[in-house]
């Protein structure tokens, strides 16, 4: 049973469109991490958000941590084919350094 | 800095056979994770080590899966006997867990196919 629910599971859009991916949980986390995974590779960290309400930007990607530190969103502006991949959110607990992943959102950006 | 190394990259076995995977984490990383990732899903934690001690193995099917981390460095994950539903990618990750850094660094994974 996944403690973190991601939506949507799949997203296929045209180049230039905007999109938002959501990550929701009933648990409070010390921090929340977003990873991107390409076929045949392990996940790679994009960003960590720590403070409730925190917003971080990474070029065209904007990450937000919910005020209660239970949910997060990833917004991509003007998506490009290079953004194609599996986006994973992961909740981290400082105690024990435990890291739990959501089910992932598979994004395909068509040229 | 060398990343997390895993071997083999691919393995095909018949059901009821045994298999072992090896992981060499980043030097100095105290935390080591083994995740199972079934096609189309997110990684599911199997076991987490802190140095050579087990932190969490609540989702490890202990009747067939075992793992060890000798001397708090390398780790092996074994499946005996394998079932068809064990077909997945097995990911190893390590984390420094110091100074507020909790980033997990992943290996490329071992893709297991059980036929």
PDB file of C-alpha atoms in Angstrom:
ATOM      1  CA  UNK A   1       0.000   0.000   0.000  1.00  0.00           C
ATOM      2  CA  UNK A   2       1.457   3.331  -1.121  1.00  0.00           C
ATOM      3  CA  UNK A   3       1.352   6.017   1.564  1.00  0.00           C
ATOM      4  CA  UNK A   4       1.840   8.606  -1.147  1.00  0.00           C
ATOM      5  CA  UNK A   5      -0.717   8.914  -3.933  1.00  0.00           C
ATOM      6  CA  UNK A   6       0.362  10.555  -7.159  1.00  0.00           C
ATOM      7  CA  UNK A   7      -1.968  11.850  -9.843  1.00  0.00           C
ATOM      8  CA  UNK A   8      -2.322  11.549 -12.675  1.00  0.00           C
ATOM      9  CA  UNK A   9      -0.646   8.185 -13.246  1.00  0.00           C
ATOM     10  CA  UNK A  10      -0.151   8.928 -16.943  1.00  0.00           C
ATOM     11  CA  UNK A  11      -0.001  12.168 -18.867  1.00  0.00           C
ATOM     12  CA  UNK A  12       0.518  12.639 -22.581  1.00  0.00           C
ATOM     13  CA  UNK A  13       0.736  16.227 -23.803  1.00  0.00           C
ATOM     14  CA  UNK A  14       2.019  18.274 -26.713  1.00  0.00           C
ATOM     15  CA  UNK A  15       5.217  20.266 -26.572  1.00  0.00           C
ATOM     16  CA  UNK A  16       4.592  23.744 -25.169  1.00  0.00           C
ATOM     17  CA  UNK A  17       1.704  22.778 -22.885  1.00  0.00           C
ATOM     18  CA  UNK A  18       1.724  23.251 -19.122  1.00  0.00           C
ATOM     19  CA  UNK A  19       1.020  20.482 -16.613  1.00  0.00           C
ATOM     20  CA  UNK A  20       0.740  19.830 -12.899  1.00  0.00           C
ATOM     21  CA  UNK A  21       1.453  16.597 -11.043  1.00  0.00           C
ATOM     22  CA  UNK A  22       0.125  16.045  -7.539  1.00  0.00           C
ATOM     23  CA  UNK A  23       1.446  14.052  -4.602  1.00  0.00           C
ATOM     24  CA  UNK A  24      -0.870  13.525  -1.631  1.00  0.00           C
ATOM     25  CA  UNK A  25      -0.573  11.750   1.695  1.00  0.00           C
ATOM     26  CA  UNK A  26      -2.313  11.502   5.036  1.00  0.00           C
ATOM     27  CA  UNK A  27       1.105  11.454   6.714  1.00  0.00           C
ATOM     28  CA  UNK A  28       3.275  14.410   7.682  1.00  0.00           C
ATOM     29  CA  UNK A  29       6.835  14.231   6.380  1.00  0.00           C
ATOM     30  CA  UNK A  30      10.053  15.929   7.459  1.00  0.00           C
ATOM     31  CA  UNK A  31      10.628  16.763   3.812  1.00  0.00           C
ATOM     32  CA  UNK A  32       9.417  15.755   0.394  1.00  0.00           C
ATOM     33  CA  UNK A  33      11.634  14.914  -2.538  1.00  0.00           C
ATOM     34  CA  UNK A  34      10.903  14.802  -6.264  1.00  0.00           C
ATOM     35  CA  UNK A  35      12.851  12.436  -8.501  1.00  0.00           C
ATOM     36  CA  UNK A  36      12.866  11.837 -12.237  1.00  0.00           C
ATOM     37  CA  UNK A  37      13.552   8.408 -13.675  1.00  0.00           C
ATOM     38  CA  UNK A  38      14.425   7.567 -17.263  1.00  0.00           C
ATOM     39  CA  UNK A  39      14.133   4.061 -18.763  1.00  0.00           C
ATOM     40  CA  UNK A  40      16.921   1.748 -17.631  1.00  0.00           C
ATOM     41  CA  UNK A  41      18.182   4.148 -15.004  1.00  0.00           C
ATOM     42  CA  UNK A  42      17.641   4.773 -11.322  1.00  0.00           C
ATOM     43  CA  UNK A  43      15.711   7.822 -10.073  1.00  0.00           C
ATOM     44  CA  UNK A  44      17.634  11.098  -9.869  1.00  0.00           C
ATOM     45  CA  UNK A  45      16.785  13.799  -7.345  1.00  0.00           C
ATOM     46  CA  UNK A  46      15.298  17.022  -8.746  1.00  0.00           C
ATOM     47  CA  UNK A  47      14.501  18.917  -5.553  1.00  0.00           C
ATOM     48  CA  UNK A  48      13.829  18.638  -1.828  1.00  0.00           C
ATOM     49  CA  UNK A  49      11.202  20.801  -0.126  1.00  0.00           C
ATOM     50  CA  UNK A  50      11.362  21.082   3.646  1.00  0.00           C
ATOM     51  CA  UNK A  51       9.229  23.918   4.962  1.00  0.00           C
ATOM     52  CA  UNK A  52       5.418  23.950   4.790  1.00  0.00           C
ATOM     53  CA  UNK A  53       4.333  26.296   1.985  1.00  0.00           C
ATOM     54  CA  UNK A  54       7.784  26.307   0.433  1.00  0.00           C
ATOM     55  CA  UNK A  55       8.061  26.935  -3.303  1.00  0.00           C
ATOM     56  CA  UNK A  56      11.170  26.023  -5.282  1.00  0.00           C
ATOM     57  CA  UNK A  57      11.853  26.667  -8.940  1.00  0.00           C
ATOM     58  CA  UNK A  58      14.173  24.721 -11.205  1.00  0.00           C
ATOM     59  CA  UNK A  59      14.097  26.381 -14.641  1.00  0.00           C
ATOM     60  CA  UNK A  60      10.623  25.532 -16.004  1.00  0.00           C
ATOM     61  CA  UNK A  61       9.740  23.300 -13.029  1.00  0.00           C
ATOM     62  CA  UNK A  62       8.013  24.708  -9.935  1.00  0.00           C
ATOM     63  CA  UNK A  63       7.671  22.591  -6.798  1.00  0.00           C
ATOM     64  CA  UNK A  64       5.417  23.398  -3.862  1.00  0.00           C
ATOM     65  CA  UNK A  65       5.146  21.794  -0.442  1.00  0.00           C
ATOM     66  CA  UNK A  66       1.743  21.962   1.242  1.00  0.00           C
ATOM     67  CA  UNK A  67       1.335  24.045   4.392  1.00  0.00           C
ATOM     68  CA  UNK A  68       0.721  20.916   6.472  1.00  0.00           C
ATOM     69  CA  UNK A  69       3.711  19.085   4.897  1.00  0.00           C
ATOM     70  CA  UNK A  70       1.455  16.281   3.671  1.00  0.00           C
ATOM     71  CA  UNK A  71       1.212  17.080  -0.033  1.00  0.00           C
ATOM     72  CA  UNK A  72       3.174  18.566  -2.874  1.00  0.00           C
ATOM     73  CA  UNK A  73       2.830  19.565  -6.493  1.00  0.00           C
ATOM     74  CA  UNK A  74       5.104  19.806  -9.493  1.00  0.00           C
ATOM     75  CA  UNK A  75       4.217  22.259 -12.252  1.00  0.00           C
ATOM     76  CA  UNK A  76       6.010  22.238 -15.593  1.00  0.00           C
ATOM     77  CA  UNK A  77       5.684  25.252 -17.866  1.00  0.00           C
ATOM     78  CA  UNK A  78       6.030  24.901 -21.627  1.00  0.00           C
ATOM     79  CA  UNK A  79       6.870  21.203 -21.527  1.00  0.00           C
ATOM     80  CA  UNK A  80       9.515  19.878 -23.896  1.00  0.00           C
ATOM     81  CA  UNK A  81      10.129  16.355 -25.232  1.00  0.00           C
ATOM     82  CA  UNK A  82      13.181  16.181 -22.971  1.00  0.00           C
ATOM     83  CA  UNK A  83      10.852  16.345 -19.958  1.00  0.00           C
ATOM     84  CA  UNK A  84       9.513  12.886 -20.828  1.00  0.00           C
ATOM     85  CA  UNK A  85      10.034  10.420 -17.997  1.00  0.00           C
ATOM     86  CA  UNK A  86       8.676   9.008 -14.748  1.00  0.00           C
ATOM     87  CA  UNK A  87       8.251  11.604 -12.006  1.00  0.00           C
ATOM     88  CA  UNK A  88       8.323  10.257  -8.455  1.00  0.00           C
ATOM     89  CA  UNK A  89       7.607  11.979  -5.199  1.00  0.00           C
ATOM     90  CA  UNK A  90       9.103  10.573  -2.009  1.00  0.00           C
ATOM     91  CA  UNK A  91       8.325  11.394   1.593  1.00  0.00           C
ATOM     92  CA  UNK A  92      11.292  11.535   3.956  1.00  0.00           C
ATOM     93  CA  UNK A  93      11.321  11.090   7.725  1.00  0.00           C
ATOM     94  CA  UNK A  94      14.411  12.422   9.501  1.00  0.00           C
ATOM     95  CA  UNK A  95      13.963   9.773  12.183  1.00  0.00           C
ATOM     96  CA  UNK A  96      15.510   6.688  10.695  1.00  0.00           C
ATOM     97  CA  UNK A  97      16.214   8.402   7.339  1.00  0.00           C
ATOM     98  CA  UNK A  98      13.187   6.608   5.891  1.00  0.00           C
ATOM     99  CA  UNK A  99      12.197   7.327   2.290  1.00  0.00           C
ATOM    100  CA  UNK A 100       8.832   6.229   0.878  1.00  0.00           C
ATOM    101  CA  UNK A 101       7.920   6.650  -2.789  1.00  0.00           C
ATOM    102  CA  UNK A 102       4.645   7.367  -4.508  1.00  0.00           C
ATOM    103  CA  UNK A 103       3.407   5.372  -7.477  1.00  0.00           C
ATOM    104  CA  UNK A 104       4.822   7.821 -10.015  1.00  0.00           C
ATOM    105  CA  UNK A 105       3.485   9.888 -12.900  1.00  0.00           C
ATOM    106  CA  UNK A 106       4.580   8.824 -16.357  1.00  0.00           C
ATOM    107  CA  UNK A 107       4.861  11.900 -18.568  1.00  0.00           C
ATOM    108  CA  UNK A 108       5.173  11.848 -22.329  1.00  0.00           C
ATOM    109  CA  UNK A 109       5.702  15.113 -24.195  1.00  0.00           C
ATOM    110  CA  UNK A 110       5.146  14.823 -27.926  1.00  0.00           C
ATOM    111  CA  UNK A 111       6.919  17.145 -30.351  1.00  0.00           C
TER     112      UNK A 111
ATOM    113  CA  UNK B   1      32.914  10.446  -7.072  1.00  0.00           C
ATOM    114  CA  UNK B   2      31.807   6.942  -8.030  1.00  0.00           C
ATOM    115  CA  UNK B   3      28.087   6.293  -7.915  1.00  0.00           C
ATOM    116  CA  UNK B   4      26.147   3.331  -6.594  1.00  0.00           C
ATOM    117  CA  UNK B   5      27.212   0.167  -8.389  1.00  0.00           C
ATOM    118  CA  UNK B   6      24.883  -2.778  -8.918  1.00  0.00           C
ATOM    119  CA  UNK B   7      25.340  -6.119 -10.592  1.00  0.00           C
ATOM    120  CA  UNK B   8      24.214  -7.875 -12.610  1.00  0.00           C
ATOM    121  CA  UNK B   9      22.255  -5.482 -14.843  1.00  0.00           C
ATOM    122  CA  UNK B  10      19.989  -8.222 -16.123  1.00  0.00           C
ATOM    123  CA  UNK B  11      19.079 -11.692 -14.913  1.00  0.00           C
ATOM    124  CA  UNK B  12      16.675 -14.287 -16.280  1.00  0.00           C
ATOM    125  CA  UNK B  13      15.883 -17.327 -14.141  1.00  0.00           C
ATOM    126  CA  UNK B  14      13.243 -20.002 -13.942  1.00  0.00           C
ATOM    127  CA  UNK B  15      10.729 -20.016 -11.128  1.00  0.00           C
ATOM    128  CA  UNK B  16      11.912 -21.804  -7.994  1.00  0.00           C
ATOM    129  CA  UNK B  17      15.546 -20.988  -8.773  1.00  0.00           C
ATOM    130  CA  UNK B  18      17.688 -18.725  -6.589  1.00  0.00           C
ATOM    131  CA  UNK B  19      19.249 -15.401  -7.478  1.00  0.00           C
ATOM    132  CA  UNK B  20      21.473 -12.858  -5.764  1.00  0.00           C
ATOM    133  CA  UNK B  21      22.032  -9.181  -6.426  1.00  0.00           C
ATOM    134  CA  UNK B  22      24.996  -7.126  -5.297  1.00  0.00           C
ATOM    135  CA  UNK B  23      25.252  -3.443  -4.404  1.00  0.00           C
ATOM    136  CA  UNK B  24      28.253  -1.245  -3.639  1.00  0.00           C
ATOM    137  CA  UNK B  25      27.035   2.086  -2.216  1.00  0.00           C
ATOM    138  CA  UNK B  26      28.787   5.434  -2.384  1.00  0.00           C
ATOM    139  CA  UNK B  27      31.741   5.500  -0.014  1.00  0.00           C
ATOM    140  CA  UNK B  28      30.826   6.884   3.392  1.00  0.00           C
ATOM    141  CA  UNK B  29      27.064   6.545   2.969  1.00  0.00           C
ATOM    142  CA  UNK B  30      25.665   4.996   6.126  1.00  0.00           C
ATOM    143  CA  UNK B  31      22.164   4.299   4.822  1.00  0.00           C
ATOM    144  CA  UNK B  32      21.521   1.655   2.164  1.00  0.00           C
ATOM    145  CA  UNK B  33      18.119   0.888   0.669  1.00  0.00           C
ATOM    146  CA  UNK B  34      16.857  -1.963  -1.501  1.00  0.00           C
ATOM    147  CA  UNK B  35      13.716  -1.180  -3.501  1.00  0.00           C
ATOM    148  CA  UNK B  36      11.606  -3.366  -5.783  1.00  0.00           C
ATOM    149  CA  UNK B  37      10.113  -1.559  -8.772  1.00  0.00           C
ATOM    150  CA  UNK B  38       7.497  -3.427 -10.772  1.00  0.00           C
ATOM    151  CA  UNK B  39       6.959  -2.147 -14.295  1.00  0.00           C
ATOM    152  CA  UNK B  40       4.829   0.991 -14.298  1.00  0.00           C
ATOM    153  CA  UNK B  41       4.942   1.481 -10.522  1.00  0.00           C
ATOM    154  CA  UNK B  42       6.964   3.463  -8.023  1.00  0.00           C
ATOM    155  CA  UNK B  43       9.776   1.857  -6.015  1.00  0.00           C
ATOM    156  CA  UNK B  44       8.652  -0.184  -2.996  1.00  0.00           C
ATOM    157  CA  UNK B  45      11.059  -0.387  -0.065  1.00  0.00           C
ATOM    158  CA  UNK B  46      12.179  -3.930   0.737  1.00  0.00           C
ATOM    159  CA  UNK B  47      14.826  -3.270   3.353  1.00  0.00           C
ATOM    160  CA  UNK B  48      16.826  -0.374   4.780  1.00  0.00           C
ATOM    161  CA  UNK B  49      20.193  -0.637   6.510  1.00  0.00           C
ATOM    162  CA  UNK B  50      21.903   1.918   8.707  1.00  0.00           C
ATOM    163  CA  UNK B  51      25.562   0.848   8.640  1.00  0.00           C
ATOM    164  CA  UNK B  52      25.218  -2.933   9.075  1.00  0.00           C
ATOM    165  CA  UNK B  53      22.003  -2.870  11.102  1.00  0.00           C
ATOM    166  CA  UNK B  54      18.472  -3.252   9.735  1.00  0.00           C
ATOM    167  CA  UNK B  55      16.237  -0.188  10.174  1.00  0.00           C
ATOM    168  CA  UNK B  56      13.135  -1.419   8.336  1.00  0.00           C
ATOM    169  CA  UNK B  57      12.390  -4.759   6.682  1.00  0.00           C
ATOM    170  CA  UNK B  58       8.634  -4.751   7.237  1.00  0.00           C
ATOM    171  CA  UNK B  59       7.872  -5.224   3.527  1.00  0.00           C
ATOM    172  CA  UNK B  60      10.509  -7.871   2.852  1.00  0.00           C
ATOM    173  CA  UNK B  61       8.913 -11.282   2.099  1.00  0.00           C
ATOM    174  CA  UNK B  62      11.122 -13.052   4.588  1.00  0.00           C
ATOM    175  CA  UNK B  63      10.076 -16.545   3.550  1.00  0.00           C
ATOM    176  CA  UNK B  64      11.981 -16.099   0.292  1.00  0.00           C
ATOM    177  CA  UNK B  65      13.966 -12.850   0.423  1.00  0.00           C
ATOM    178  CA  UNK B  66      17.044 -12.174   2.516  1.00  0.00           C
ATOM    179  CA  UNK B  67      19.571  -9.368   2.603  1.00  0.00           C
ATOM    180  CA  UNK B  68      22.770  -8.587   4.388  1.00  0.00           C
ATOM    181  CA  UNK B  69      25.223  -5.746   4.588  1.00  0.00           C
ATOM    182  CA  UNK B  70      28.540  -7.063   5.743  1.00  0.00           C
ATOM    183  CA  UNK B  71      30.837  -4.569   7.479  1.00  0.00           C
ATOM    184  CA  UNK B  72      28.357  -1.809   6.732  1.00  0.00           C
ATOM    185  CA  UNK B  73      29.507  -1.387   3.126  1.00  0.00           C
ATOM    186  CA  UNK B  74      28.462  -3.754   0.300  1.00  0.00           C
ATOM    187  CA  UNK B  75      25.115  -5.467   0.370  1.00  0.00           C
ATOM    188  CA  UNK B  76      23.545  -8.520  -1.223  1.00  0.00           C
ATOM    189  CA  UNK B  77      19.870  -9.291  -1.754  1.00  0.00           C
ATOM    190  CA  UNK B  78      18.867 -12.902  -2.333  1.00  0.00           C
ATOM    191  CA  UNK B  79      15.655 -14.521  -3.516  1.00  0.00           C
ATOM    192  CA  UNK B  80      15.155 -18.246  -2.903  1.00  0.00           C
ATOM    193  CA  UNK B  81      12.999 -19.650  -4.412  1.00  0.00           C
ATOM    194  CA  UNK B  82      11.902 -17.087  -7.005  1.00  0.00           C
ATOM    195  CA  UNK B  83       8.296 -16.713  -8.113  1.00  0.00           C
ATOM    196  CA  UNK B  84       6.913 -15.246 -11.326  1.00  0.00           C
ATOM    197  CA  UNK B  85       5.682 -12.169  -9.453  1.00  0.00           C
ATOM    198  CA  UNK B  86       9.254 -11.353  -8.398  1.00  0.00           C
ATOM    199  CA  UNK B  87       9.920 -10.105 -11.937  1.00  0.00           C
ATOM    200  CA  UNK B  88      10.880  -6.474 -11.405  1.00  0.00           C
ATOM    201  CA  UNK B  89      13.783  -4.052 -11.272  1.00  0.00           C
ATOM    202  CA  UNK B  90      15.677  -4.189  -7.986  1.00  0.00           C
ATOM    203  CA  UNK B  91      17.141  -0.811  -7.117  1.00  0.00           C
ATOM    204  CA  UNK B  92      19.834  -0.145  -4.567  1.00  0.00           C
ATOM    205  CA  UNK B  93      20.277   3.363  -3.165  1.00  0.00           C
ATOM    206  CA  UNK B  94      22.494   4.970  -0.565  1.00  0.00           C
ATOM    207  CA  UNK B  95      22.236   8.144   1.463  1.00  0.00           C
ATOM    208  CA  UNK B  96      24.704  10.134   3.540  1.00  0.00           C
ATOM    209  CA  UNK B  97      22.104  11.174   6.133  1.00  0.00           C
ATOM    210  CA  UNK B  98      24.274  13.851   7.650  1.00  0.00           C
ATOM    211  CA  UNK B  99      24.030  17.625   7.898  1.00  0.00           C
ATOM    212  CA  UNK B 100      20.431  17.657   6.728  1.00  0.00           C
ATOM    213  CA  UNK B 101      21.217  15.897   3.466  1.00  0.00           C
ATOM    214  CA  UNK B 102      18.773  13.100   2.782  1.00  0.00           C
ATOM    215  CA  UNK B 103      19.227  12.698  -0.968  1.00  0.00           C
ATOM    216  CA  UNK B 104      19.193   9.079  -2.068  1.00  0.00           C
ATOM    217  CA  UNK B 105      21.566   8.112  -4.864  1.00  0.00           C
ATOM    218  CA  UNK B 106      20.433   5.163  -6.953  1.00  0.00           C
ATOM    219  CA  UNK B 107      22.215   2.524  -8.955  1.00  0.00           C
ATOM    220  CA  UNK B 108      20.999   1.529 -12.411  1.00  0.00           C
ATOM    221  CA  UNK B 109      19.167  -1.437 -10.982  1.00  0.00           C
ATOM    222  CA  UNK B 110      19.028  -5.133 -11.770  1.00  0.00           C
ATOM    223  CA  UNK B 111      16.206  -6.202 -14.053  1.00  0.00           C
ATOM    224  CA  UNK B 112      15.019  -9.660 -12.998  1.00  0.00           C
ATOM    225  CA  UNK B 113      12.802 -11.779 -15.216  1.00  0.00           C
ATOM    226  CA  UNK B 114      11.380 -14.975 -13.742  1.00  0.00           C
ATOM    227  CA  UNK B 115      10.022 -17.399 -16.343  1.00  0.00           C
TER     228      UNK B 115
END
